[in-house]
GROMACS .gro file of C-alpha atoms in nm:
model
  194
    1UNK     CA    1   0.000   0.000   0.000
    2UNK     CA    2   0.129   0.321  -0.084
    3UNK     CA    3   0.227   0.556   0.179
    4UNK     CA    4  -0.016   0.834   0.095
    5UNK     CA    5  -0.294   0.593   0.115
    6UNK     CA    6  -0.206   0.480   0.488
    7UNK     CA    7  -0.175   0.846   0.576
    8UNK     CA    8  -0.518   0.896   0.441
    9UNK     CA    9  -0.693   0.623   0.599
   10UNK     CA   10  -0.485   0.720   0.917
   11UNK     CA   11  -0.604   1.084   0.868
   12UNK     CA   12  -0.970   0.970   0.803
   13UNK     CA   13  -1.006   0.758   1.090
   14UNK     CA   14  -0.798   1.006   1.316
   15UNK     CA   15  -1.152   1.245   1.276
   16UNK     CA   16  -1.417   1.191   1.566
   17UNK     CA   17  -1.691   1.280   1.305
   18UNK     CA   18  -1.583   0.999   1.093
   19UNK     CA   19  -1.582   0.754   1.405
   20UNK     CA   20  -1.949   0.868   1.524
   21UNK     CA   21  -2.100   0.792   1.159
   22UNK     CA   22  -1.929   0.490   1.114
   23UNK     CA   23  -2.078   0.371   1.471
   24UNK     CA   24  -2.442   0.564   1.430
   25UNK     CA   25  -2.449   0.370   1.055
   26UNK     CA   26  -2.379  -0.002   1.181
   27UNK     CA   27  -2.742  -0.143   1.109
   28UNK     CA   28  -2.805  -0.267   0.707
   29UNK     CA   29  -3.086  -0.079   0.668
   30UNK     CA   30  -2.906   0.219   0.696
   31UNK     CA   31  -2.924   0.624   0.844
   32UNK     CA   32  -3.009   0.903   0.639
   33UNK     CA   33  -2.764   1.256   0.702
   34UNK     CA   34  -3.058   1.384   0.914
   35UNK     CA   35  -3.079   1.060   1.160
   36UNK     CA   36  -2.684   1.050   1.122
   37UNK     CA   37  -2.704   1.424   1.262
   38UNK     CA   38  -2.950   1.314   1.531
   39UNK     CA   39  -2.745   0.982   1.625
   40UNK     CA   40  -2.406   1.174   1.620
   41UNK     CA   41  -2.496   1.498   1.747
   42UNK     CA   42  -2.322   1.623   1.456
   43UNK     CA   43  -2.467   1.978   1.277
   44UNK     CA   44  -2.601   1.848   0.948
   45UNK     CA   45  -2.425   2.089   0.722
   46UNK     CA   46  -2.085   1.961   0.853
   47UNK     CA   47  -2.177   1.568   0.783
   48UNK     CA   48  -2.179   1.615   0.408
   49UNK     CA   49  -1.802   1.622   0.377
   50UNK     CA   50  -1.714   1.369   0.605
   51UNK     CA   51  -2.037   1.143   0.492
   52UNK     CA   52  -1.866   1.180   0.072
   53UNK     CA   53  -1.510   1.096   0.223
   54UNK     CA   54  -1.645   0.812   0.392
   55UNK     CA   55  -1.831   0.635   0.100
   56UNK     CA   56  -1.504   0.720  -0.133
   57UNK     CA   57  -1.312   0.555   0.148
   58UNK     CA   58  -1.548   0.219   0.077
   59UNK     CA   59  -1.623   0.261   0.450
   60UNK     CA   60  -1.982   0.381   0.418
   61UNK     CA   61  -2.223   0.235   0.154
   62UNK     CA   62  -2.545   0.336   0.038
   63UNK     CA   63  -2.817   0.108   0.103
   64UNK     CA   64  -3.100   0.244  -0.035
   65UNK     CA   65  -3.279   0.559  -0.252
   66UNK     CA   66  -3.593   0.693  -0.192
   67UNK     CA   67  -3.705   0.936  -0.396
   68UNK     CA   68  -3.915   1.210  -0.147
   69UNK     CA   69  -4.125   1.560  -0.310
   70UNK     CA   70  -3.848   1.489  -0.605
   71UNK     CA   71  -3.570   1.483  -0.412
   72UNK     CA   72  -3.362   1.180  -0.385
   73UNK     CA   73  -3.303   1.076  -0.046
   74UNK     CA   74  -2.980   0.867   0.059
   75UNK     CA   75  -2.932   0.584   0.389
   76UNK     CA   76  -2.632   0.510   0.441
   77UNK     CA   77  -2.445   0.192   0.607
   78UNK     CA   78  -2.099   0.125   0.771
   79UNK     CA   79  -2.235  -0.250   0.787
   80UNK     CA   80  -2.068  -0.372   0.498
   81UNK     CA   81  -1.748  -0.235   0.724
   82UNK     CA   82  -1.789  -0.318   1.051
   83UNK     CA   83  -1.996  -0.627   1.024
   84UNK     CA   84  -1.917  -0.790   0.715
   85UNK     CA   85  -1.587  -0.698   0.620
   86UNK     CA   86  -1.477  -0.780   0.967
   87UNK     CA   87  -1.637  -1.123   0.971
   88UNK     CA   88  -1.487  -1.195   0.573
   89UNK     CA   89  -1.143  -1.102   0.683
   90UNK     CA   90  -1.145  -1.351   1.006
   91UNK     CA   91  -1.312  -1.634   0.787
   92UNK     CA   92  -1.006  -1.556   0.543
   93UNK     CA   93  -0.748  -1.562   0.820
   94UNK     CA   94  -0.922  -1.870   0.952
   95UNK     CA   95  -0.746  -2.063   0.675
   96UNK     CA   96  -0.410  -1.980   0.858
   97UNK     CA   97  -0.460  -2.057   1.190
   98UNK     CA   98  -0.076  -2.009   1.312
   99UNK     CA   99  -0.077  -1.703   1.094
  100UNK     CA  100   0.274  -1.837   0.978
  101UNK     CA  101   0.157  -1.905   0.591
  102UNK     CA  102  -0.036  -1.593   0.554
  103UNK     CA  103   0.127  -1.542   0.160
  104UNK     CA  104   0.230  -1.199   0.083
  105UNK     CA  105   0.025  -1.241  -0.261
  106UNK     CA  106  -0.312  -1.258  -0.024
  107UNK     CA  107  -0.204  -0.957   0.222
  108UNK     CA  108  -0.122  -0.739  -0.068
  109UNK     CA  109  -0.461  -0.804  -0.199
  110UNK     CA  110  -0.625  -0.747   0.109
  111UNK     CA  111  -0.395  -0.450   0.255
  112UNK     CA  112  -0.632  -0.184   0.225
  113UNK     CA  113  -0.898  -0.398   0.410
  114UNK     CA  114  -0.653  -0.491   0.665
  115UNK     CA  115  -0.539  -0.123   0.735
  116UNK     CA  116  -0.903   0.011   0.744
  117UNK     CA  117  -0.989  -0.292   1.050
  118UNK     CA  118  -0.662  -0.156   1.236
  119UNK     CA  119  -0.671   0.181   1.206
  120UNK     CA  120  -1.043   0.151   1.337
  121UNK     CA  121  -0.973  -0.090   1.545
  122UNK     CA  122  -0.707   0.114   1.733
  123UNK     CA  123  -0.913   0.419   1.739
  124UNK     CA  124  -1.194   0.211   1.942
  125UNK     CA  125  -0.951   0.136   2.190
  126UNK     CA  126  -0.855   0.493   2.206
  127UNK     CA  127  -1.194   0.641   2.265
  128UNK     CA  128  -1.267   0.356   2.521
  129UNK     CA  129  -1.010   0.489   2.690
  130UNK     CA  130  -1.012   0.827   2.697
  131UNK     CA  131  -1.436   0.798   2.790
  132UNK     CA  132  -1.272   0.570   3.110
  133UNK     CA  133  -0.988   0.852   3.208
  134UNK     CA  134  -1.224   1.153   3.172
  135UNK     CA  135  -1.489   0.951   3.375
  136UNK     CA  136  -1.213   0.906   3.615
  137UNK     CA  137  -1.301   0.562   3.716
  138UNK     CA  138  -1.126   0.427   3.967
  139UNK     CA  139  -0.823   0.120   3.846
  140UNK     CA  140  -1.058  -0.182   3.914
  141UNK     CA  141  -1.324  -0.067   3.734
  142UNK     CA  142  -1.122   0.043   3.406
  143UNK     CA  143  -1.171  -0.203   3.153
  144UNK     CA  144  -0.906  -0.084   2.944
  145UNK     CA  145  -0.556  -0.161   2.952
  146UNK     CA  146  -0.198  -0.180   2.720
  147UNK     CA  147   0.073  -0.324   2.756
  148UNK     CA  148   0.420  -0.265   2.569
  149UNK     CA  149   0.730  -0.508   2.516
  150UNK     CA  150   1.061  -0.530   2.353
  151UNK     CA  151   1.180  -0.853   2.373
  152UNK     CA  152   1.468  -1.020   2.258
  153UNK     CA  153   1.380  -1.344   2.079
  154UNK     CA  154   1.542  -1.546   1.844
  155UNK     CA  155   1.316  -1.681   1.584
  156UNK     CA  156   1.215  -2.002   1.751
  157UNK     CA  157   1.149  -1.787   2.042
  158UNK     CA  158   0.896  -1.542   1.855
  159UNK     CA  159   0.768  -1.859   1.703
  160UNK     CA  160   0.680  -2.009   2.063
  161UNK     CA  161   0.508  -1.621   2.186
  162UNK     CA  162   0.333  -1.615   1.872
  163UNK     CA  163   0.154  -1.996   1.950
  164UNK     CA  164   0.122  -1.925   2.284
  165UNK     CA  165  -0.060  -1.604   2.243
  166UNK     CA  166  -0.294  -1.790   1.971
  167UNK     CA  167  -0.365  -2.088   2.218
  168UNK     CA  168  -0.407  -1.823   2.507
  169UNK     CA  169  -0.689  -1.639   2.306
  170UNK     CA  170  -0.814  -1.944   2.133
  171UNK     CA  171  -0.881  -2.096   2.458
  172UNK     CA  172  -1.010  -1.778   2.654
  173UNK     CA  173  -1.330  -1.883   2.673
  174UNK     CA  174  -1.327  -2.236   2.749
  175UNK     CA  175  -1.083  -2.134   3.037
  176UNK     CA  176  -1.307  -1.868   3.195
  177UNK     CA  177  -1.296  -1.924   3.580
  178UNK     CA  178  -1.677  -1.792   3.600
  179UNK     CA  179  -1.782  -1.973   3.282
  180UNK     CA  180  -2.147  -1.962   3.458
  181UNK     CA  181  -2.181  -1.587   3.506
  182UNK     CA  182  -2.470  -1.428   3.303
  183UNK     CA  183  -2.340  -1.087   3.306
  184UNK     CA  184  -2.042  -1.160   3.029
  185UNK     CA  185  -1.920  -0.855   2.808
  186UNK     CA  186  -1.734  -0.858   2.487
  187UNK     CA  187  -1.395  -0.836   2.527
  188UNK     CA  188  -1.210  -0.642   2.232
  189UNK     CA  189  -0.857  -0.730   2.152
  190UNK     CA  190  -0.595  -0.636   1.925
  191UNK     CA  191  -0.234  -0.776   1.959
  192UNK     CA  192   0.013  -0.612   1.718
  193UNK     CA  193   0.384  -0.703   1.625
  194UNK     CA  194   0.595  -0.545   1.448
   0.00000   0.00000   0.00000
């Protein structure tokens, strides 16, 4: 992927407006700019912009038309983003469950994809965490965390964190101590290595 184009979609998703559409718009069916202004809080005259840069960026999709007193009236989607580009990408990396024989022929045909989920991705995390500091919640009730390593491995030995970080997730929910409780939340992760 060219440079420019990661600084784009790194721009784009650095802009709250474009987060707050892209999580008002996650039903199919779709939002039109005046719901999208309701949902978001967002002044309708200043959705326009971001609302074109988002369908250009293939993150936002119109769903539907309806033509209203001869005007023609757009809903628009992130769905087709969030929901099933998401899912199509982890069926697709399904097929390499170690992630060792992910071919570079398959990531550079999926590299935009892939930097859209990350760069979206991260900037969850970083709202979810800047809601929980503002809030000032106390440690124990924070449910966000990082963590940051630079570790000196030889290959076998980033070979051996890589499994063990796959088994550790793969098995997270099977190896819930309070596998009974009824009050379970989604937990979102994203481990990166570079």
């Amino acid at each position: 992927m060219a440079k420019s184009i990661r600084s784009q979609l790194a721009k784009l998703m650095a802009d709250e407006k474009v987060l707050a559409v892209i999580r008002a718009t996650t039903d199919q069916t779709g939002l039109t700019p005046k719901q999208i202004a309701q949902a978001t809080d967002i002044p309708i005259n200043q959705l326009y912009y971001t609302i074109n840069k988002l369908v250009a960026a293939d993150l936002l999709t119109v769903v539907k038309q309806v033509k209203v007193k001869n005007l023609d009236e757009y809903y628009y989607s992130s769905y087709n983003f969030t929901h099933e580009q998401n899912t199509a990408m982890q069926a697709e990396l399904a097929q390499f469950p170690a992630l060792n024989n992910i071919s570079s022929t398959w990531t550079q045909e999926h590299l935009t994809e892939l930097m859209q989920l990350l760069l979206f991705h991260q900037q969850q995390f970083l709202t979810a965490l800047e809601t929980q500091v503002e809030a000032q919640l106390p440690a124990e009730q924070m449910t966000t965390f990082s963590a940051f390593s630079d570790l000196k491995l030889s290959a076998a030995g980033e070979q051996q964190l890589r499994s063990d970080l796959l088994h550790l997730l793969a098995n997270a929910e099977k190896n819930d101590p309070d596998s009974a409780a009824t009050d379970k939340q989604t937990v979102n992760l994203l481990i990166e290595k570079w």
